[in-house]
JSON list of C-alpha atoms in Angstrom, two decimals:
[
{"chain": "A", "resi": 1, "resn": "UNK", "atom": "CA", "xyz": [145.98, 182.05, 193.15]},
{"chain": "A", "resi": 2, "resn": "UNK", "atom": "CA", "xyz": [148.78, 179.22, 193.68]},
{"chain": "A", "resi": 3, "resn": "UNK", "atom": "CA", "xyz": [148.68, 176.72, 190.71]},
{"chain": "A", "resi": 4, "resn": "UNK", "atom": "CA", "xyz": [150.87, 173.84, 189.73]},
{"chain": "A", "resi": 5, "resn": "UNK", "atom": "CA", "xyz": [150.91, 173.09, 185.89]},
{"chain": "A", "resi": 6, "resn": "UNK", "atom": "CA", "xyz": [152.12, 170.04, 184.28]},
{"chain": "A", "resi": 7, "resn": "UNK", "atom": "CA", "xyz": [152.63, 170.30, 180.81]},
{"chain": "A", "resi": 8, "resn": "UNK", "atom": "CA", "xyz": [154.37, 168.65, 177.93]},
{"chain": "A", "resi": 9, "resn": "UNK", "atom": "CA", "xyz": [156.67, 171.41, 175.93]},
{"chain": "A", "resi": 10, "resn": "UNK", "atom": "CA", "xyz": [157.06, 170.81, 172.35]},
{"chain": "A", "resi": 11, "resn": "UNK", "atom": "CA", "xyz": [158.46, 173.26, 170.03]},
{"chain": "A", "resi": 12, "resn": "UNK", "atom": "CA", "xyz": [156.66, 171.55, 167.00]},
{"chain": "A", "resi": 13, "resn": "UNK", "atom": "CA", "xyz": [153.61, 171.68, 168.65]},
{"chain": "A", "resi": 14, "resn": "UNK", "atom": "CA", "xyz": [153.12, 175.37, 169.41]},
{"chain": "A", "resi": 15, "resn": "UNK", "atom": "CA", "xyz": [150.75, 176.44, 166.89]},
{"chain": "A", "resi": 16, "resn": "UNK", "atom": "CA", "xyz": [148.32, 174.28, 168.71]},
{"chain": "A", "resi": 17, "resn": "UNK", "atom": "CA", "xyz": [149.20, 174.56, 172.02]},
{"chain": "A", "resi": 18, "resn": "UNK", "atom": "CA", "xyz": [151.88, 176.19, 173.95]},
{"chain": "A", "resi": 19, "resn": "UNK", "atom": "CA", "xyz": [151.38, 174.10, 176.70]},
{"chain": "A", "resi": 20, "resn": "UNK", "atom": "CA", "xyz": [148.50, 171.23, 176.97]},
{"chain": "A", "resi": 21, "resn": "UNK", "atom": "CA", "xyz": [149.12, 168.34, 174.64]},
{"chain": "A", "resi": 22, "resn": "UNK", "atom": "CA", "xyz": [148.34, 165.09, 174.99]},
{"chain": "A", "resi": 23, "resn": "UNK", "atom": "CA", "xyz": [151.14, 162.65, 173.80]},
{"chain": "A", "resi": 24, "resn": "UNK", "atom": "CA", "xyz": [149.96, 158.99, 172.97]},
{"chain": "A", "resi": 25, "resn": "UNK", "atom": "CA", "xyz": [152.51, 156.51, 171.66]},
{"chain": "A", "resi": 26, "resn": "UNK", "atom": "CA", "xyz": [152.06, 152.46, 170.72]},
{"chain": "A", "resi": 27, "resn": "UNK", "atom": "CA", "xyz": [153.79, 150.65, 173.23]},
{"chain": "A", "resi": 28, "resn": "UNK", "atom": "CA", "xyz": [157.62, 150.70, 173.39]},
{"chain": "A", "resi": 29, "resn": "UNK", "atom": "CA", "xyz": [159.98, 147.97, 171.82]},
{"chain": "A", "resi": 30, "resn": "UNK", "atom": "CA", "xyz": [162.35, 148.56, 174.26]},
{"chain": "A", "resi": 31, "resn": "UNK", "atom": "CA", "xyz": [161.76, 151.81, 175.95]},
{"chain": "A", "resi": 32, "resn": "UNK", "atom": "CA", "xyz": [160.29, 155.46, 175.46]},
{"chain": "A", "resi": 33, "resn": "UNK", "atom": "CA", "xyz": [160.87, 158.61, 176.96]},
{"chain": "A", "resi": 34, "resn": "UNK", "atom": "CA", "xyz": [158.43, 161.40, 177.64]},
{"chain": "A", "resi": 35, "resn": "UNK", "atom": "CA", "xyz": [159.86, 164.77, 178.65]},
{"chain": "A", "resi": 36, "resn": "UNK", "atom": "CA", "xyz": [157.80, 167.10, 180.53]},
{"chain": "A", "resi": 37, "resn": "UNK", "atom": "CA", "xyz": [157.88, 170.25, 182.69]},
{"chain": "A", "resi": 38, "resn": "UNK", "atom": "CA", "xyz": [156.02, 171.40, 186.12]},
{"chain": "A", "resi": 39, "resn": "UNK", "atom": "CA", "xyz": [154.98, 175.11, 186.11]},
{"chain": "A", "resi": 40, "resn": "UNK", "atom": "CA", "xyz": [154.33, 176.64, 189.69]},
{"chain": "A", "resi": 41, "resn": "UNK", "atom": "CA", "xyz": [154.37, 180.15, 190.71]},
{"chain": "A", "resi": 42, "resn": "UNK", "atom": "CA", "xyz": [154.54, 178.29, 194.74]},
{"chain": "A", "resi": 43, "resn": "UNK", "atom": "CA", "xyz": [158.25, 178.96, 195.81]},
{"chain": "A", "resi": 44, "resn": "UNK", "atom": "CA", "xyz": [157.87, 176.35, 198.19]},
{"chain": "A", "resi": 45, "resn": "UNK", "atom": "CA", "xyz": [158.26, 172.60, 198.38]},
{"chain": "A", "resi": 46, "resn": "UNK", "atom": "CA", "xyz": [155.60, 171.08, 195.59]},
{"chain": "A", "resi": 47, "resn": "UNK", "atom": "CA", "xyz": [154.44, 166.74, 195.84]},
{"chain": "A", "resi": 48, "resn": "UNK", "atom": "CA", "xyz": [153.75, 165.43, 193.09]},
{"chain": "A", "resi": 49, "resn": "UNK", "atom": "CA", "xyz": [151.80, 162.30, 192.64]},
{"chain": "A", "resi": 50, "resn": "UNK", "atom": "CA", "xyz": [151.57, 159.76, 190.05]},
{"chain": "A", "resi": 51, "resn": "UNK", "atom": "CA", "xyz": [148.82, 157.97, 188.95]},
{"chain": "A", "resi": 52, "resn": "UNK", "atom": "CA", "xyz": [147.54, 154.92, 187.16]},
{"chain": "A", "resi": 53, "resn": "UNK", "atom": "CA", "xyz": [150.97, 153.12, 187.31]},
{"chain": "A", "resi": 54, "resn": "UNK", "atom": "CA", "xyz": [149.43, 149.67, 188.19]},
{"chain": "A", "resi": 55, "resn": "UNK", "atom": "CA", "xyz": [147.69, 150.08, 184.84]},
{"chain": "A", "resi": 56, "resn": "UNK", "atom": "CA", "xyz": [150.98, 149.76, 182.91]},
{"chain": "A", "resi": 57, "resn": "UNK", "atom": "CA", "xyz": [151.57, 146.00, 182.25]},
{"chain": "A", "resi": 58, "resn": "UNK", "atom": "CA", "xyz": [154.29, 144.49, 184.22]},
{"chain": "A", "resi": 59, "resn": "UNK", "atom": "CA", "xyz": [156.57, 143.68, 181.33]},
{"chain": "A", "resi": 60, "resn": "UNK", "atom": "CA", "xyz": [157.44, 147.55, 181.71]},
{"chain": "A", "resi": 61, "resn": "UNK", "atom": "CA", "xyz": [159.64, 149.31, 184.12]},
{"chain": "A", "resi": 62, "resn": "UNK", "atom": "CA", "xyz": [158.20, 152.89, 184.93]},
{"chain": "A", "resi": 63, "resn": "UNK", "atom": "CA", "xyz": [160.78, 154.93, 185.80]},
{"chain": "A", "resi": 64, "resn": "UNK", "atom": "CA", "xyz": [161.02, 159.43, 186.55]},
{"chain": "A", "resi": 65, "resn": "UNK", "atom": "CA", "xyz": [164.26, 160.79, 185.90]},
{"chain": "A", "resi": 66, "resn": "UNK", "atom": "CA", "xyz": [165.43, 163.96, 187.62]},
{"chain": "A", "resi": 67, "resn": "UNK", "atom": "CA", "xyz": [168.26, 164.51, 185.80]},
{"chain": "A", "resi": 68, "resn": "UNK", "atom": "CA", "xyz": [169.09, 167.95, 187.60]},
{"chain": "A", "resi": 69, "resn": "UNK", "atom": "CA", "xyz": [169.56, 166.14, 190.86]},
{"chain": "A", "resi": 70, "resn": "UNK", "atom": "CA", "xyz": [170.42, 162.96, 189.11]},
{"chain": "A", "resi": 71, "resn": "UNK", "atom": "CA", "xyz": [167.78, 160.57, 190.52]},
{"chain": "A", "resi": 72, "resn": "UNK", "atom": "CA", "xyz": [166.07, 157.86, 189.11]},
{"chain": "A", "resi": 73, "resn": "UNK", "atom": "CA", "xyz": [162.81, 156.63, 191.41]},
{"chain": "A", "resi": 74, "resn": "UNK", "atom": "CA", "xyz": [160.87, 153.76, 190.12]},
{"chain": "A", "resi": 75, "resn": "UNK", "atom": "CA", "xyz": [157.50, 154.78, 190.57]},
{"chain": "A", "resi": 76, "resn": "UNK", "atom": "CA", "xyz": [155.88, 150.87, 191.18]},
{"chain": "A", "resi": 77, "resn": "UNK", "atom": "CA", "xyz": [157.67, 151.28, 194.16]},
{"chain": "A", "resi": 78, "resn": "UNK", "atom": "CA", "xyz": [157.29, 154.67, 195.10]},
{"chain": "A", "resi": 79, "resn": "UNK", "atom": "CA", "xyz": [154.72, 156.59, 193.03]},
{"chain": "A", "resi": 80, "resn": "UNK", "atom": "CA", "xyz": [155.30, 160.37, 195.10]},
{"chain": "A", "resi": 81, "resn": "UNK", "atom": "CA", "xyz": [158.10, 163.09, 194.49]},
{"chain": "A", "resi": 82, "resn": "UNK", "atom": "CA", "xyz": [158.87, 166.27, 195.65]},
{"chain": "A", "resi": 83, "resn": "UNK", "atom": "CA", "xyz": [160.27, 169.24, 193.67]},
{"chain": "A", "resi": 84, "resn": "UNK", "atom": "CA", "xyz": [161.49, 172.64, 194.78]},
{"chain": "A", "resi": 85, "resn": "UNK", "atom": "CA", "xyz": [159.21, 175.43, 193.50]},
{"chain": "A", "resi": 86, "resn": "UNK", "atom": "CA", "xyz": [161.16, 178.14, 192.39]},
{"chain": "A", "resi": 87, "resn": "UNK", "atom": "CA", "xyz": [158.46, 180.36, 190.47]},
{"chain": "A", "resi": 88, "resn": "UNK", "atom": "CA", "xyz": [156.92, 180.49, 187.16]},
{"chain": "A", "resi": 89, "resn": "UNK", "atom": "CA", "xyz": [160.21, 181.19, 185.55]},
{"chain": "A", "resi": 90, "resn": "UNK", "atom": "CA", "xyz": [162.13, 178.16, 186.42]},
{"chain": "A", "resi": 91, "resn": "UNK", "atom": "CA", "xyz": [159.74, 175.15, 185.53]},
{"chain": "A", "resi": 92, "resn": "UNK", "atom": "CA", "xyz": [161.49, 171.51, 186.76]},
{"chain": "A", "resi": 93, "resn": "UNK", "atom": "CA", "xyz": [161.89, 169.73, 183.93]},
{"chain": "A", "resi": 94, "resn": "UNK", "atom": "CA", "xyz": [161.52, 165.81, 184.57]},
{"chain": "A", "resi": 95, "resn": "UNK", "atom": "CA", "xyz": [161.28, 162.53, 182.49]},
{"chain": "A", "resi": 96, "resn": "UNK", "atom": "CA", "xyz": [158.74, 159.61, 182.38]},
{"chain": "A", "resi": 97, "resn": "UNK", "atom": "CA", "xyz": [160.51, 156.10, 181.31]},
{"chain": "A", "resi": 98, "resn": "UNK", "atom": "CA", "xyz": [158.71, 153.02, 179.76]},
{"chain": "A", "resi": 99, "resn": "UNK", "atom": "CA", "xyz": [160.93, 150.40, 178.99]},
{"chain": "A", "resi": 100, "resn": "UNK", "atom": "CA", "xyz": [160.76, 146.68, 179.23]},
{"chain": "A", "resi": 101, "resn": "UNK", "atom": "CA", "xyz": [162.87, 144.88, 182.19]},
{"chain": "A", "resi": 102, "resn": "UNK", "atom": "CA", "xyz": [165.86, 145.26, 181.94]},
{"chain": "A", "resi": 103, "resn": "UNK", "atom": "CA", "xyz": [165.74, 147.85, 178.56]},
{"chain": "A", "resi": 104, "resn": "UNK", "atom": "CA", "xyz": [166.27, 150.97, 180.32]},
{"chain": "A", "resi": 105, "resn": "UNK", "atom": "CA", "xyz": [168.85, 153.22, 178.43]},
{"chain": "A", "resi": 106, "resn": "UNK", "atom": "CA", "xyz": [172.33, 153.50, 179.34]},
{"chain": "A", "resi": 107, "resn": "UNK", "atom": "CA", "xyz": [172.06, 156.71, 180.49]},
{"chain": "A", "resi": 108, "resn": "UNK", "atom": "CA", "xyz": [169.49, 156.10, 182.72]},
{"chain": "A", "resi": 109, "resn": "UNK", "atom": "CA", "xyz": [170.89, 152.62, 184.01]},
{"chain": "A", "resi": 110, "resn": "UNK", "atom": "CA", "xyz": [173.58, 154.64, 185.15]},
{"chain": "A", "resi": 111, "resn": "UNK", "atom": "CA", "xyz": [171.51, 156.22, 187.47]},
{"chain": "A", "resi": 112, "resn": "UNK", "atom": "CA", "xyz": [169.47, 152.95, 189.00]},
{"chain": "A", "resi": 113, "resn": "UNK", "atom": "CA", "xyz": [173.61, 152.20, 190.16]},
{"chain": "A", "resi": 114, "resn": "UNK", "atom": "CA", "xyz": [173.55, 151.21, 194.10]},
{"chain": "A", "resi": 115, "resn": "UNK", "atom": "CA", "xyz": [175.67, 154.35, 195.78]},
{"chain": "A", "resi": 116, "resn": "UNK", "atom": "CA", "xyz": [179.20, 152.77, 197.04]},
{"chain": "A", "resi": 117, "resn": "UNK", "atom": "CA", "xyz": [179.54, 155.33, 199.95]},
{"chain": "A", "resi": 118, "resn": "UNK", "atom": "CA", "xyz": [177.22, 157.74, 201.80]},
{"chain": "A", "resi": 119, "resn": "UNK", "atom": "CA", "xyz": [177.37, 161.08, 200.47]},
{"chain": "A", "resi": 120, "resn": "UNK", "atom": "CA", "xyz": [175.62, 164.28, 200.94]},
{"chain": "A", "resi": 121, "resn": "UNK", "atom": "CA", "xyz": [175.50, 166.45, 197.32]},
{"chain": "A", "resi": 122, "resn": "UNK", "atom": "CA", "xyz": [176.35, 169.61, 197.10]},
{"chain": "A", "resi": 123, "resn": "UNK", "atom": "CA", "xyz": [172.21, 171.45, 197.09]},
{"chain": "A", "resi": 124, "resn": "UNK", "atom": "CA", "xyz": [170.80, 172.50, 194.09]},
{"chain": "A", "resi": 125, "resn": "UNK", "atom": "CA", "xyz": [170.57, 175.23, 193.25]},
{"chain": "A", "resi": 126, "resn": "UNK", "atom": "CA", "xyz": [172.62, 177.06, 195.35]},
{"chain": "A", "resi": 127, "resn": "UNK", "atom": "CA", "xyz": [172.86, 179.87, 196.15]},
{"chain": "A", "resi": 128, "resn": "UNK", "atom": "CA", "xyz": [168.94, 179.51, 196.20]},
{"chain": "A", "resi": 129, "resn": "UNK", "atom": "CA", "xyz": [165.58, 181.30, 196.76]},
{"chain": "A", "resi": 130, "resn": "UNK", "atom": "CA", "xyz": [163.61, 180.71, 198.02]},
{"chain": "A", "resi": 131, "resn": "UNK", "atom": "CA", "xyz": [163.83, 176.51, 197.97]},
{"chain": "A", "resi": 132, "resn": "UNK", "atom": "CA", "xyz": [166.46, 173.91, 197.45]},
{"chain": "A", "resi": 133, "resn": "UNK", "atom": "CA", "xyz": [166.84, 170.37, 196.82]},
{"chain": "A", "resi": 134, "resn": "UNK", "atom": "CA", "xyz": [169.10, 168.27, 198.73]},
{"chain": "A", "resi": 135, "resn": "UNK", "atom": "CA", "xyz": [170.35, 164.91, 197.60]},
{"chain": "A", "resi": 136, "resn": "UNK", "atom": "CA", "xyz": [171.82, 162.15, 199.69]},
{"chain": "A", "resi": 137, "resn": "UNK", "atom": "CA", "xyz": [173.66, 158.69, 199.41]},
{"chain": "A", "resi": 138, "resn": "UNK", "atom": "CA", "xyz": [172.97, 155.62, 201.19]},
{"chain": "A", "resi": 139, "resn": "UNK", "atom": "CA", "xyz": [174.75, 152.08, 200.50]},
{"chain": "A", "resi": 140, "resn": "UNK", "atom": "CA", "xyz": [172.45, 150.50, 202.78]},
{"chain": "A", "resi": 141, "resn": "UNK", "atom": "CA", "xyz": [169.78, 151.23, 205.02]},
{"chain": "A", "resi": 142, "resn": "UNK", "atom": "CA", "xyz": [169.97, 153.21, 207.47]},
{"chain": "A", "resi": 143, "resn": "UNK", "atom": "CA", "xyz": [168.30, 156.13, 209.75]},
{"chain": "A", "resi": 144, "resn": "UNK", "atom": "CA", "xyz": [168.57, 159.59, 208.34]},
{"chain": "A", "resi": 145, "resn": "UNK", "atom": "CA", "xyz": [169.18, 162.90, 209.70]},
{"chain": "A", "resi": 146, "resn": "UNK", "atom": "CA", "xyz": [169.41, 165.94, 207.96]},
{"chain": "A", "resi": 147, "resn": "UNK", "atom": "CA", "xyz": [169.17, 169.16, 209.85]},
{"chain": "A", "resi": 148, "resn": "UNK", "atom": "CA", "xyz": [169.83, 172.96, 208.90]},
{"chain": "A", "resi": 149, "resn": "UNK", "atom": "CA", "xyz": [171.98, 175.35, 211.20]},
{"chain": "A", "resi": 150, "resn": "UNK", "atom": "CA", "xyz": [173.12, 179.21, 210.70]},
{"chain": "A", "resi": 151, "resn": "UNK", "atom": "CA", "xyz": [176.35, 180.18, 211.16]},
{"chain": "A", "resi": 152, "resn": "UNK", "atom": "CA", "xyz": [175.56, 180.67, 215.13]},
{"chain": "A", "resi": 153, "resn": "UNK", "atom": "CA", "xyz": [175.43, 176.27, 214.76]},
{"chain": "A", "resi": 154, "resn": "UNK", "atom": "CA", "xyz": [171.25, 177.41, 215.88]},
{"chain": "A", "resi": 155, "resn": "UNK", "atom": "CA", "xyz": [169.72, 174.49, 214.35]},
{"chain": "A", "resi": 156, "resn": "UNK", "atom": "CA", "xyz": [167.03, 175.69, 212.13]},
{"chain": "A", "resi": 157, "resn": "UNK", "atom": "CA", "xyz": [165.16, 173.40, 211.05]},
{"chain": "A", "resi": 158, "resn": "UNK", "atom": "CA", "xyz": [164.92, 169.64, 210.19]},
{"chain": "A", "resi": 159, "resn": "UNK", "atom": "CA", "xyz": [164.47, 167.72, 207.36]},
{"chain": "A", "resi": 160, "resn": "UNK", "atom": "CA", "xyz": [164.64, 164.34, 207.36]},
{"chain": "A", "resi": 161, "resn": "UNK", "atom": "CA", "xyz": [164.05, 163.47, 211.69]},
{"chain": "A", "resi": 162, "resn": "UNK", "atom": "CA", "xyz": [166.08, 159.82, 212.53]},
{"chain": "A", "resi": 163, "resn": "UNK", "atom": "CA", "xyz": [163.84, 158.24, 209.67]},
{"chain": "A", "resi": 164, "resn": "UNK", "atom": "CA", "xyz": [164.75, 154.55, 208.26]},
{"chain": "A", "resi": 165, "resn": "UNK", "atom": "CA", "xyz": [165.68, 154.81, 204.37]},
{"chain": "A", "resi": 166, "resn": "UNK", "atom": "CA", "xyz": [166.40, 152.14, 201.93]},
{"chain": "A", "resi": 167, "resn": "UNK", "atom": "CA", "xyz": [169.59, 152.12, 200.47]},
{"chain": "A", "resi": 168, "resn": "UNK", "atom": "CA", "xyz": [169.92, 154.41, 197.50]},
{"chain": "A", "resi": 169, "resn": "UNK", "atom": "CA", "xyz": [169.65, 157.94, 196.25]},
{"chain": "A", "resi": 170, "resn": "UNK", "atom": "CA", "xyz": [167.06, 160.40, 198.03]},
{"chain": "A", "resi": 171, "resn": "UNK", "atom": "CA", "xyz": [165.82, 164.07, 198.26]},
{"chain": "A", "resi": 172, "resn": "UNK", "atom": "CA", "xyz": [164.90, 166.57, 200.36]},
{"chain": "A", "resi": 173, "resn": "UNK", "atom": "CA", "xyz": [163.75, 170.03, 200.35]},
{"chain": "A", "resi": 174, "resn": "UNK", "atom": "CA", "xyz": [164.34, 173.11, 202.20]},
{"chain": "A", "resi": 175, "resn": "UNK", "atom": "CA", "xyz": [161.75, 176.19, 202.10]},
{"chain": "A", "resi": 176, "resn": "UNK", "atom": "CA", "xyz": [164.26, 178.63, 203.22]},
{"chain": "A", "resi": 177, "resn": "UNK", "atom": "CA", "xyz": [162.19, 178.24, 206.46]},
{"chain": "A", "resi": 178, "resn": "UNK", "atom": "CA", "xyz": [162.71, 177.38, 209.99]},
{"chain": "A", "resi": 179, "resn": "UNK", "atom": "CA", "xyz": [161.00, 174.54, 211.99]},
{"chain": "A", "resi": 180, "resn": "UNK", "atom": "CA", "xyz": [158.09, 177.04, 213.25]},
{"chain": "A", "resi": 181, "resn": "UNK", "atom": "CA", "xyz": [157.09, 177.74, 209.32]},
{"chain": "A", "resi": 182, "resn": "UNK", "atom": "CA", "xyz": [159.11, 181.53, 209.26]},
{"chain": "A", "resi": 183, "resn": "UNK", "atom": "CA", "xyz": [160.90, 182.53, 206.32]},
{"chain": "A", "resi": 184, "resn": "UNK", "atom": "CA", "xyz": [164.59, 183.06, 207.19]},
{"chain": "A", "resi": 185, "resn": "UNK", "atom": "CA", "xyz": [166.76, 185.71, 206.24]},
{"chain": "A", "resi": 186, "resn": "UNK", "atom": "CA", "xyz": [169.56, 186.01, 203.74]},
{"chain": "A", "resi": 187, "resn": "UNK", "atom": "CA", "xyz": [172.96, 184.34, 204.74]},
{"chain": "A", "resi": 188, "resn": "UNK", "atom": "CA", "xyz": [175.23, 180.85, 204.77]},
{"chain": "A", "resi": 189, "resn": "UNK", "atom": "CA", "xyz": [173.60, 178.01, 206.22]},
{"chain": "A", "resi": 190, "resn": "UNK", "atom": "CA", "xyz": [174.86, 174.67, 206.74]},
{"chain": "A", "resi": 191, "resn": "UNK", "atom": "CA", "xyz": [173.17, 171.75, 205.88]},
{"chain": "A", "resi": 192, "resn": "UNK", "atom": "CA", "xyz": [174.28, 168.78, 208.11]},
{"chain": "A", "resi": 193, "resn": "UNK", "atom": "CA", "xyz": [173.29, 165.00, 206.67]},
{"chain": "A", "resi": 194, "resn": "UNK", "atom": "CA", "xyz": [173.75, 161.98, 210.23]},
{"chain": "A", "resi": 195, "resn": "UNK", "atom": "CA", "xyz": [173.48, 158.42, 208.48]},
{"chain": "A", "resi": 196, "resn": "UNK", "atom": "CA", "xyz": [174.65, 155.87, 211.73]},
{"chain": "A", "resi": 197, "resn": "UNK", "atom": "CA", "xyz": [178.01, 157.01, 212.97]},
{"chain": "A", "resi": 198, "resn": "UNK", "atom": "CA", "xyz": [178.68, 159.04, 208.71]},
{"chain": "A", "resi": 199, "resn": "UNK", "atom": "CA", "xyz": [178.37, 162.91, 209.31]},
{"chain": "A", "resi": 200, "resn": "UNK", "atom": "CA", "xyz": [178.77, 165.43, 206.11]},
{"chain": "A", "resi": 201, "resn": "UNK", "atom": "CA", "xyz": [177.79, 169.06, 206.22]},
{"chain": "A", "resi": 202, "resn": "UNK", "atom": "CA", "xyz": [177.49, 171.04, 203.30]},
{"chain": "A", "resi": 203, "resn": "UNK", "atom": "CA", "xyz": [177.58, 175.04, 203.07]},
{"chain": "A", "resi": 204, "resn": "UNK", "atom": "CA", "xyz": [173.95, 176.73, 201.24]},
{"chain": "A", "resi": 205, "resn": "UNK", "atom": "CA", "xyz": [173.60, 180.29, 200.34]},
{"chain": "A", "resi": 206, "resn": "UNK", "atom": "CA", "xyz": [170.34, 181.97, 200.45]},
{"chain": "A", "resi": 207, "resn": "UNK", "atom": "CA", "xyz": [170.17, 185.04, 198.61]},
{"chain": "A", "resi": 208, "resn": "UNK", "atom": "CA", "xyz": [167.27, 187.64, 197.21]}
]
């Protein structure tokens, strides 16, 4: 049946496990890093949840880094992420972040950066199939619309409906279906982001 797997993937560690490892480490001096994938053979939209984060003491930032999409959500303030499913054969690889305050790596800092301009990315993957992931600017808060039409301008379905977002980097995901749940068919779409009076479109390609 469906499944979603979460696994840690170390090379070193295959002659015990391919997959299922536990990975325990004293706490961090600064920060520490834990790489890890999410297996689904869903080609949908996938939520992932993360647990136990008020456990952590509050010296430490806890951070997930999408570094695909380029996000970086800290997960004491928002502890639920979505990820495009795109079969067993592309696994999403993320990153968990300990550090202290203020300790986060450079690379990752660079990331946390308030956006200077909305700005709708280019999707990722694209072309796609069956889902995508969308990311979009916002240098203040601000209601959100993000819609998808064909090349008819038929809008086909919506995303993200007039909702208020903080400023900041966000995602969304698109199914490759239409508002009443059907899978649409092969083609350009155009994916069209409202922030206030800002309006971007960007072209998607789904494919087979």
């Amino acid at each position: 049946g469906e499944y979603v797997a979460v696994y840690f993937p170390h090379e070193e560690w295959k002659r015990l496990s391919k997959t299922y490892c536990a990975d325990f480490r004293p706490d961090p001096i600064e920060s520490e890093e834990w790489n890890f994938a999410v297996e689904t053979n869903m080609r949908d939209e996938v939520h992932l949840r993360f647990e136990g984060v008020a456990s952590v003491p509050r010296e430490y930032e806890v951070w997930l880094i999408d570094k695909a999409v380029q996000i970086a959500q800290d997960l004491r303030r928002n502890s639920h992420y979505s990820i495009a499913g795109r079969g067993p054969e592309n696994s999403k690889q993320l990153t968990l972040v300990i550090s202290r305050v203020g300790k986060i790596k450079e690379e990752y800092a660079a990331l946390q950066a308030m956006p200077a301009s909305f700005e709708l990315s280019q999707n990722f993957p694209n072309p796609f199939n069956p889902t995508t992931t969308m990311r979009y600017a916002l240098p203040k808060s601000e209601r959100v619309t993000l819609q998808v039409f064909n090349l008819l301008g038929e809008l086909i379905a919506t995303l993200v409906d007039g909702e208020q977002k903080e400023a900041g980097y966000h995602v969304a995901i698109w199914n490759g279906r239409s508002s009443t749940g059907k899978a649409v068919g092969n083609g350009v779409y155009f994916v069209r982001m409202r922030a206030g009076t800002f309006v971007q479109v960007r072209k998607a390609v789904l494919v087979e």
